[in-house]
Amino acid sequence: MISQINEAANFLQNTGIDQPEVGIILGTGLGKFIERIKIKKTILYKDIPHFPIATVEFHQGKLIYGTIGQKKVLVMQGRFHAYEGYTQQQVTFPIRVMKVLGIKHLLLSNAAGGINPEFKKGELILIDDHINLQNGNPLAGKNVDELGPRFPDMSAPYDKQLNAILINAAIENAVTLKKGVYVSVTGPNLETRAEYRFLRIIGADMVGMSTVPEVIVANHMKLSCAAISVITDECDPDHLKPVDISEIIEIAGKADKILSSIFTTAIEKI
Ligand code: HPA
């Protein structure tokens, strides 16, 4: 695995990616942040050695390098999901590569279903903690000690300081960020009413199909991270309406501008 990570990182360094400080992952329907970047380089995932290829058509699958103010940033537009058939190691491979390239912090975003009845469509929620219900773990298998420890600590997977920066950035943009627990499922189907009830009982506030594998790997490598969910549908088991993915993308699109403002403000303060 190390040689593949280094090959991808070397390739990217040779294209001009030079010591980015902050990595950003943009979730489903969340692409406006790109407009805030002074772009220096755009590289398609399909051109990067050993990168999985994005298969979901609305994911553009691009790595974008540039600056926000003085900060060098590396943005993943589109991510890999277990439901596409990738292994947990493939899903998290880009995080390993970004770390080798130099990033010190990782900001993640995702579209999520709101399980907490107080969370409404279009709201932004800071992920305070998570529950991993995906089948598999990106750290399973022989541990690579150069990358991180066999049994990484998970007592605070989301960095306190980064969280505070995001909360303050939200206030500056006239938004109050609520906090919640994100549960990650494999998907690709949305949940049944009984599953939403179960997820609420076990302590989840929102549900999605991403983020947790990436955060596990970031913690393995001691990369500080913070994440925001955009609530795209309300998962009230007693009043559940059919949801389709185009609606999820549409709601994400409406929250996209404010998310990109929060990320932009935060990055300048990291
Ligand atoms: N369930 C799982 N993933 C999701 C949902 C949901 O309700 N909404 C957006 N991503």
mmCIF file of C-alpha atoms and ligand atoms in Angstrom:
data_model
loop_
_atom_site.group_PDB
_atom_site.id
_atom_site.type_symbol
_atom_site.label_atom_id
_atom_site.label_comp_id
_atom_site.label_asym_id
_atom_site.label_seq_id
_atom_site.Cartn_x
_atom_site.Cartn_y
_atom_site.Cartn_z
ATOM 1 C CA MET A 1 0.000 0.000 0.000
ATOM 2 C CA ILE A 2 2.814 2.436 0.899
ATOM 3 C CA SER A 3 4.365 2.189 -2.566
ATOM 4 C CA GLN A 4 1.014 2.947 -4.227
ATOM 5 C CA ILE A 5 0.440 5.929 -1.930
ATOM 6 C CA ASN A 6 3.919 7.260 -2.716
ATOM 7 C CA GLU A 7 3.481 6.716 -6.461
ATOM 8 C CA ALA A 8 0.236 8.709 -6.449
ATOM 9 C CA ALA A 9 1.814 11.431 -4.282
ATOM 10 C CA ASN A 10 4.909 11.649 -6.512
ATOM 11 C CA PHE A 11 2.739 11.936 -9.600
ATOM 12 C CA LEU A 12 0.785 14.781 -8.000
ATOM 13 C CA GLN A 13 3.924 16.565 -6.812
ATOM 14 C CA ASN A 14 5.250 16.393 -10.364
ATOM 15 C CA THR A 15 2.114 18.144 -11.620
ATOM 16 C CA GLY A 16 2.938 21.062 -9.300
ATOM 17 C CA ILE A 17 1.073 20.238 -6.087
ATOM 18 C CA ASP A 18 3.389 21.703 -3.497
ATOM 19 C CA GLN A 19 2.806 21.251 0.238
ATOM 20 C CA PRO A 20 -0.942 21.904 0.592
ATOM 21 C CA GLU A 21 -1.910 22.625 4.199
ATOM 22 C CA VAL A 22 -5.623 21.889 4.281
ATOM 23 C CA GLY A 23 -7.478 19.041 2.572
ATOM 24 C CA ILE A 24 -11.179 19.414 1.853
ATOM 25 C CA ILE A 25 -13.697 16.775 0.771
ATOM 26 C CA LEU A 26 -16.881 18.018 -0.853
ATOM 27 C CA GLY A 27 -19.911 15.777 -0.473
ATOM 28 C CA THR A 28 -22.826 15.048 -2.773
ATOM 29 C CA GLY A 29 -24.248 18.201 -4.334
ATOM 30 C CA LEU A 30 -21.645 20.402 -2.615
ATOM 31 C CA GLY A 31 -19.320 21.960 -5.179
ATOM 32 C CA LYS A 32 -19.617 25.741 -4.841
ATOM 33 C CA PHE A 33 -16.579 25.952 -2.591
ATOM 34 C CA ILE A 34 -14.474 25.477 -5.725
ATOM 35 C CA GLU A 35 -15.522 28.990 -6.846
ATOM 36 C CA ARG A 36 -13.736 30.432 -3.785
ATOM 37 C CA ILE A 37 -10.377 28.935 -4.712
ATOM 38 C CA LYS A 38 -7.674 30.550 -6.756
ATOM 39 C CA ILE A 39 -7.127 27.371 -8.762
ATOM 40 C CA LYS A 40 -3.595 26.383 -9.728
ATOM 41 C CA LYS A 41 -4.195 22.844 -10.900
ATOM 42 C CA THR A 42 -7.108 20.501 -11.595
ATOM 43 C CA ILE A 43 -6.422 16.797 -11.951
ATOM 44 C CA LEU A 44 -8.978 14.159 -12.844
ATOM 45 C CA TYR A 45 -9.035 11.153 -10.523
ATOM 46 C CA LYS A 46 -8.826 8.893 -13.538
ATOM 47 C CA ASP A 47 -5.382 10.297 -14.344
ATOM 48 C CA ILE A 48 -3.907 9.688 -10.867
ATOM 49 C CA PRO A 49 -2.103 6.367 -10.410
ATOM 50 C CA HIS A 50 -3.990 3.922 -8.155
ATOM 51 C CA PHE A 51 -6.912 6.310 -7.561
ATOM 52 C CA PRO A 52 -10.277 4.589 -7.793
ATOM 53 C CA ILE A 53 -12.458 6.098 -10.502
ATOM 54 C CA ALA A 54 -15.619 7.937 -9.436
ATOM 55 C CA THR A 55 -18.601 6.049 -10.793
ATOM 56 C CA VAL A 56 -21.611 8.023 -9.582
ATOM 57 C CA GLU A 57 -22.361 10.333 -12.455
ATOM 58 C CA PHE A 58 -23.010 13.450 -10.336
ATOM 59 C CA HIS A 59 -19.601 13.134 -8.731
ATOM 60 C CA GLN A 60 -17.139 14.875 -10.925
ATOM 61 C CA GLY A 61 -14.064 13.148 -9.582
ATOM 62 C CA LYS A 62 -11.480 15.921 -9.545
ATOM 63 C CA LEU A 63 -8.631 16.938 -7.313
ATOM 64 C CA ILE A 64 -8.238 20.696 -7.208
ATOM 65 C CA TYR A 65 -5.162 22.468 -5.893
ATOM 66 C CA GLY A 66 -5.054 26.176 -5.205
ATOM 67 C CA THR A 67 -5.170 28.855 -2.551
ATOM 68 C CA ILE A 68 -7.711 30.458 -0.260
ATOM 69 C CA GLY A 69 -6.064 33.671 0.912
ATOM 70 C CA GLN A 70 -2.563 32.589 1.886
ATOM 71 C CA LYS A 71 -3.485 28.940 2.506
ATOM 72 C CA LYS A 72 -2.686 26.197 0.042
ATOM 73 C CA VAL A 73 -5.632 23.831 -0.235
ATOM 74 C CA LEU A 74 -6.251 20.505 -1.908
ATOM 75 C CA VAL A 75 -9.881 19.735 -2.609
ATOM 76 C CA MET A 76 -11.517 16.452 -3.494
ATOM 77 C CA GLN A 77 -14.591 17.184 -5.576
ATOM 78 C CA GLY A 78 -16.363 13.886 -5.254
ATOM 79 C CA ARG A 79 -15.416 11.018 -3.021
ATOM 80 C CA PHE A 80 -15.471 7.244 -3.107
ATOM 81 C CA HIS A 81 -18.152 5.236 -1.341
ATOM 82 C CA ALA A 82 -18.309 1.628 -0.228
ATOM 83 C CA TYR A 83 -21.663 1.271 -2.020
ATOM 84 C CA GLU A 84 -19.916 1.790 -5.344
ATOM 85 C CA GLY A 85 -18.138 -1.481 -4.706
ATOM 86 C CA TYR A 86 -14.831 -0.062 -3.501
ATOM 87 C CA THR A 87 -13.044 -1.588 -0.553
ATOM 88 C CA GLN A 88 -12.650 0.475 2.598
ATOM 89 C CA GLN A 89 -8.958 0.849 1.710
ATOM 90 C CA GLN A 90 -9.831 2.235 -1.743
ATOM 91 C CA VAL A 91 -12.390 4.634 -0.289
ATOM 92 C CA THR A 92 -9.741 6.108 2.006
ATOM 93 C CA PHE A 93 -6.724 5.917 -0.321
ATOM 94 C CA PRO A 94 -6.933 9.625 -1.300
ATOM 95 C CA ILE A 95 -6.734 10.666 2.378
ATOM 96 C CA ARG A 96 -3.457 8.769 2.722
ATOM 97 C CA VAL A 97 -2.134 10.466 -0.425
ATOM 98 C CA MET A 98 -3.187 13.939 0.745
ATOM 99 C CA LYS A 99 -1.348 13.351 4.028
ATOM 100 C CA VAL A 100 1.872 12.408 2.195
ATOM 101 C CA LEU A 101 1.474 15.569 0.080
ATOM 102 C CA GLY A 102 1.599 17.614 3.270
ATOM 103 C CA ILE A 103 -1.906 18.399 4.504
ATOM 104 C CA LYS A 104 -2.159 18.963 8.262
ATOM 105 C CA HIS A 105 -5.929 19.376 8.512
ATOM 106 C CA LEU A 106 -8.921 17.798 6.813
ATOM 107 C CA LEU A 107 -12.368 19.378 6.438
ATOM 108 C CA LEU A 108 -15.144 17.070 5.277
ATOM 109 C CA SER A 109 -18.718 17.622 4.186
ATOM 110 C CA ASN A 110 -21.578 15.325 3.343
ATOM 111 C CA ALA A 111 -25.273 15.129 2.605
ATOM 112 C CA ALA A 112 -27.094 13.337 5.406
ATOM 113 C CA GLY A 113 -30.547 12.310 6.496
ATOM 114 C CA GLY A 114 -31.790 14.048 9.646
ATOM 115 C CA ILE A 115 -32.756 11.550 12.341
ATOM 116 C CA ASN A 116 -32.942 14.055 15.175
ATOM 117 C CA PRO A 117 -36.442 15.532 14.762
ATOM 118 C CA GLU A 118 -35.049 19.001 15.492
ATOM 119 C CA PHE A 119 -32.891 18.887 12.369
ATOM 120 C CA LYS A 120 -34.597 20.339 9.316
ATOM 121 C CA LYS A 121 -33.846 20.087 5.591
ATOM 122 C CA GLY A 122 -31.072 22.440 4.521
ATOM 123 C CA GLU A 123 -29.570 22.842 8.017
ATOM 124 C CA LEU A 124 -25.847 22.457 8.600
ATOM 125 C CA ILE A 125 -24.733 20.270 11.498
ATOM 126 C CA LEU A 126 -21.219 19.951 12.879
ATOM 127 C CA ILE A 127 -20.320 16.298 13.374
ATOM 128 C CA ASP A 128 -19.421 15.978 17.019
ATOM 129 C CA ASP A 129 -18.952 12.212 17.063
ATOM 130 C CA HIS A 130 -19.807 9.199 14.937
ATOM 131 C CA ILE A 131 -20.994 5.606 14.860
ATOM 132 C CA ASN A 132 -19.543 3.262 12.260
ATOM 133 C CA LEU A 133 -22.147 0.868 10.878
ATOM 134 C CA GLN A 134 -20.405 0.238 7.567
ATOM 135 C CA ASN A 135 -19.479 -3.348 6.965
ATOM 136 C CA GLY A 136 -15.727 -3.217 7.099
ATOM 137 C CA ASN A 137 -13.009 -0.981 8.423
ATOM 138 C CA PRO A 138 -10.241 0.755 6.459
ATOM 139 C CA LEU A 139 -7.701 -0.299 9.104
ATOM 140 C CA ALA A 140 -8.517 -4.019 8.884
ATOM 141 C CA GLY A 141 -5.644 -6.211 7.795
ATOM 142 C CA LYS A 142 -1.974 -5.979 8.652
ATOM 143 C CA ASN A 143 -1.200 -2.605 10.203
ATOM 144 C CA VAL A 144 1.342 -0.444 8.391
ATOM 145 C CA ASP A 145 3.228 1.001 11.345
ATOM 146 C CA GLU A 146 4.732 3.849 9.277
ATOM 147 C CA LEU A 147 1.192 5.129 8.705
ATOM 148 C CA GLY A 148 -0.166 4.850 12.240
ATOM 149 C CA PRO A 149 -0.767 2.613 15.256
ATOM 150 C CA ARG A 150 -2.589 -0.744 15.290
ATOM 151 C CA PHE A 151 -5.228 0.497 17.754
ATOM 152 C CA PRO A 152 -5.784 4.201 17.154
ATOM 153 C CA ASP A 153 -7.522 6.208 19.841
ATOM 154 C CA MET A 154 -11.011 7.442 18.947
ATOM 155 C CA SER A 155 -11.916 9.366 22.080
ATOM 156 C CA ALA A 156 -12.078 12.617 20.089
ATOM 157 C CA PRO A 157 -12.107 11.840 16.350
ATOM 158 C CA TYR A 158 -13.108 15.418 15.441
ATOM 159 C CA ASP A 159 -10.547 18.019 16.475
ATOM 160 C CA LYS A 160 -11.717 20.444 19.176
ATOM 161 C CA GLN A 161 -9.781 23.382 17.786
ATOM 162 C CA LEU A 162 -10.970 22.837 14.216
ATOM 163 C CA ASN A 163 -14.538 22.460 15.487
ATOM 164 C CA ALA A 164 -14.242 25.795 17.301
ATOM 165 C CA ILE A 165 -12.897 27.432 14.139
ATOM 166 C CA LEU A 166 -15.883 26.106 12.142
ATOM 167 C CA ILE A 167 -18.397 27.203 14.796
ATOM 168 C CA ASN A 168 -16.901 30.718 14.816
ATOM 169 C CA ALA A 169 -16.758 30.802 11.026
ATOM 170 C CA ALA A 170 -20.456 29.898 10.955
ATOM 171 C CA ILE A 171 -21.267 32.714 13.413
ATOM 172 C CA GLU A 172 -19.339 35.148 11.208
ATOM 173 C CA ASN A 173 -21.580 34.027 8.353
ATOM 174 C CA ALA A 174 -24.711 34.479 10.492
ATOM 175 C CA VAL A 175 -25.368 30.744 10.904
ATOM 176 C CA THR A 176 -25.615 28.741 14.109
ATOM 177 C CA LEU A 177 -24.079 25.320 13.702
ATOM 178 C CA LYS A 178 -25.852 22.642 15.697
ATOM 179 C CA LYS A 179 -23.889 19.556 16.723
ATOM 180 C CA GLY A 180 -24.769 15.932 16.208
ATOM 181 C CA VAL A 181 -23.712 12.316 15.998
ATOM 182 C CA TYR A 182 -23.344 10.966 12.442
ATOM 183 C CA VAL A 183 -23.909 7.303 11.725
ATOM 184 C CA SER A 184 -22.377 5.876 8.594
ATOM 185 C CA VAL A 185 -24.132 3.042 6.787
ATOM 186 C CA THR A 186 -22.991 1.217 3.667
ATOM 187 C CA GLY A 187 -26.029 2.033 1.494
ATOM 188 C CA PRO A 188 -26.856 2.445 -1.318
ATOM 189 C CA ASN A 189 -30.521 2.080 -0.349
ATOM 190 C CA LEU A 190 -31.973 4.611 2.034
ATOM 191 C CA GLU A 191 -33.236 3.258 5.335
ATOM 192 C CA THR A 192 -36.487 1.592 6.272
ATOM 193 C CA ARG A 193 -38.703 3.128 8.963
ATOM 194 C CA ALA A 194 -37.540 0.452 11.389
ATOM 195 C CA GLU A 195 -33.915 1.256 10.602
ATOM 196 C CA TYR A 196 -34.445 4.986 11.233
ATOM 197 C CA ARG A 197 -36.031 4.107 14.586
ATOM 198 C CA PHE A 198 -33.075 1.875 15.400
ATOM 199 C CA LEU A 199 -30.549 4.587 14.435
ATOM 200 C CA ARG A 200 -32.310 7.116 16.677
ATOM 201 C CA ILE A 201 -32.298 4.667 19.601
ATOM 202 C CA ILE A 202 -28.568 4.006 19.296
ATOM 203 C CA GLY A 203 -27.808 7.729 19.498
ATOM 204 C CA ALA A 204 -27.516 8.969 15.931
ATOM 205 C CA ASP A 205 -28.677 12.455 14.893
ATOM 206 C CA MET A 206 -27.977 12.071 11.183
ATOM 207 C CA VAL A 207 -27.217 9.253 8.759
ATOM 208 C CA GLY A 208 -25.151 9.029 5.616
ATOM 209 C CA MET A 209 -22.983 6.741 3.518
ATOM 210 C CA SER A 210 -19.574 8.385 3.809
ATOM 211 C CA THR A 211 -17.154 10.313 6.022
ATOM 212 C CA VAL A 212 -16.557 7.784 8.803
ATOM 213 C CA PRO A 213 -14.007 5.632 6.898
ATOM 214 C CA GLU A 214 -12.127 8.820 5.930
ATOM 215 C CA VAL A 215 -12.172 10.096 9.507
ATOM 216 C CA ILE A 216 -10.924 6.750 10.834
ATOM 217 C CA VAL A 217 -7.966 6.895 8.446
ATOM 218 C CA ALA A 218 -7.290 10.565 9.267
ATOM 219 C CA ASN A 219 -7.180 9.668 12.960
ATOM 220 C CA HIS A 220 -4.919 6.707 12.218
ATOM 221 C CA MET A 221 -2.440 9.156 10.652
ATOM 222 C CA LYS A 222 -2.935 11.823 13.347
ATOM 223 C CA LEU A 223 -4.461 14.203 10.830
ATOM 224 C CA SER A 224 -6.806 16.634 12.560
ATOM 225 C CA CYS A 225 -10.271 16.724 11.040
ATOM 226 C CA ALA A 226 -13.688 18.309 11.313
ATOM 227 C CA ALA A 227 -16.870 17.679 9.353
ATOM 228 C CA ILE A 228 -20.206 19.268 8.519
ATOM 229 C CA SER A 229 -23.377 17.483 7.386
ATOM 230 C CA VAL A 230 -26.032 19.134 5.283
ATOM 231 C CA ILE A 231 -29.436 17.726 6.194
ATOM 232 C CA THR A 232 -31.087 16.778 2.911
ATOM 233 C CA ASP A 233 -34.085 14.791 4.119
ATOM 234 C CA GLU A 234 -35.996 14.372 7.353
ATOM 235 C CA CYS A 235 -36.102 10.770 8.488
ATOM 236 C CA ASP A 236 -39.172 10.692 10.692
ATOM 237 C CA PRO A 237 -40.245 7.032 10.708
ATOM 238 C CA ASP A 238 -43.866 7.900 11.535
ATOM 239 C CA HIS A 239 -44.272 10.299 8.603
ATOM 240 C CA LEU A 240 -41.761 8.962 6.105
ATOM 241 C CA LYS A 241 -42.210 10.059 2.515
ATOM 242 C CA PRO A 242 -40.378 8.496 -0.393
ATOM 243 C CA VAL A 243 -37.144 10.395 -1.095
ATOM 244 C CA ASP A 244 -35.305 10.353 -4.331
ATOM 245 C CA ILE A 245 -31.710 11.216 -4.892
ATOM 246 C CA SER A 246 -32.446 14.213 -7.134
ATOM 247 C CA GLU A 247 -34.288 15.811 -4.195
ATOM 248 C CA ILE A 248 -31.289 15.144 -1.925
ATOM 249 C CA ILE A 249 -28.990 16.819 -4.446
ATOM 250 C CA GLU A 250 -31.344 19.771 -4.833
ATOM 251 C CA ILE A 251 -31.470 20.423 -1.072
ATOM 252 C CA ALA A 252 -27.688 20.046 -0.807
ATOM 253 C CA GLY A 253 -27.354 22.588 -3.615
ATOM 254 C CA LYS A 254 -29.395 25.120 -1.633
ATOM 255 C CA ALA A 255 -27.106 24.808 1.409
ATOM 256 C CA ASP A 256 -23.972 24.724 -0.709
ATOM 257 C CA LYS A 257 -23.319 28.476 -0.721
ATOM 258 C CA ILE A 258 -23.382 28.867 3.035
ATOM 259 C CA LEU A 259 -21.223 25.761 3.546
ATOM 260 C CA SER A 260 -18.636 27.144 1.148
ATOM 261 C CA SER A 261 -18.666 30.488 3.001
ATOM 262 C CA ILE A 262 -18.101 28.721 6.330
ATOM 263 C CA PHE A 263 -15.246 26.636 4.932
ATOM 264 C CA THR A 264 -13.671 29.704 3.307
ATOM 265 C CA THR A 265 -13.808 31.761 6.525
ATOM 266 C CA ALA A 266 -12.515 28.809 8.561
ATOM 267 C CA ILE A 267 -9.579 28.035 6.291
ATOM 268 C CA GLU A 268 -8.264 31.573 6.589
ATOM 269 C CA LYS A 269 -8.200 31.077 10.394
ATOM 270 C CA ILE A 270 -6.605 27.635 10.571
HETATM 271 N N1 HPA B 1 -29.897 7.885 4.633
HETATM 272 C C1 HPA B 1 -28.656 7.586 4.259
HETATM 273 N N2 HPA B 1 -27.890 8.403 3.591
HETATM 274 C C2 HPA B 1 -28.366 9.598 3.260
HETATM 275 C C3 HPA B 1 -29.645 9.982 3.626
HETATM 276 C C4 HPA B 1 -30.457 9.075 4.341
HETATM 277 O O1 HPA B 1 -31.622 9.357 4.684
HETATM 278 N N3 HPA B 1 -29.827 11.239 3.157
HETATM 279 C C5 HPA B 1 -28.691 11.607 2.541
HETATM 280 N N4 HPA B 1 -27.796 10.616 2.610
#
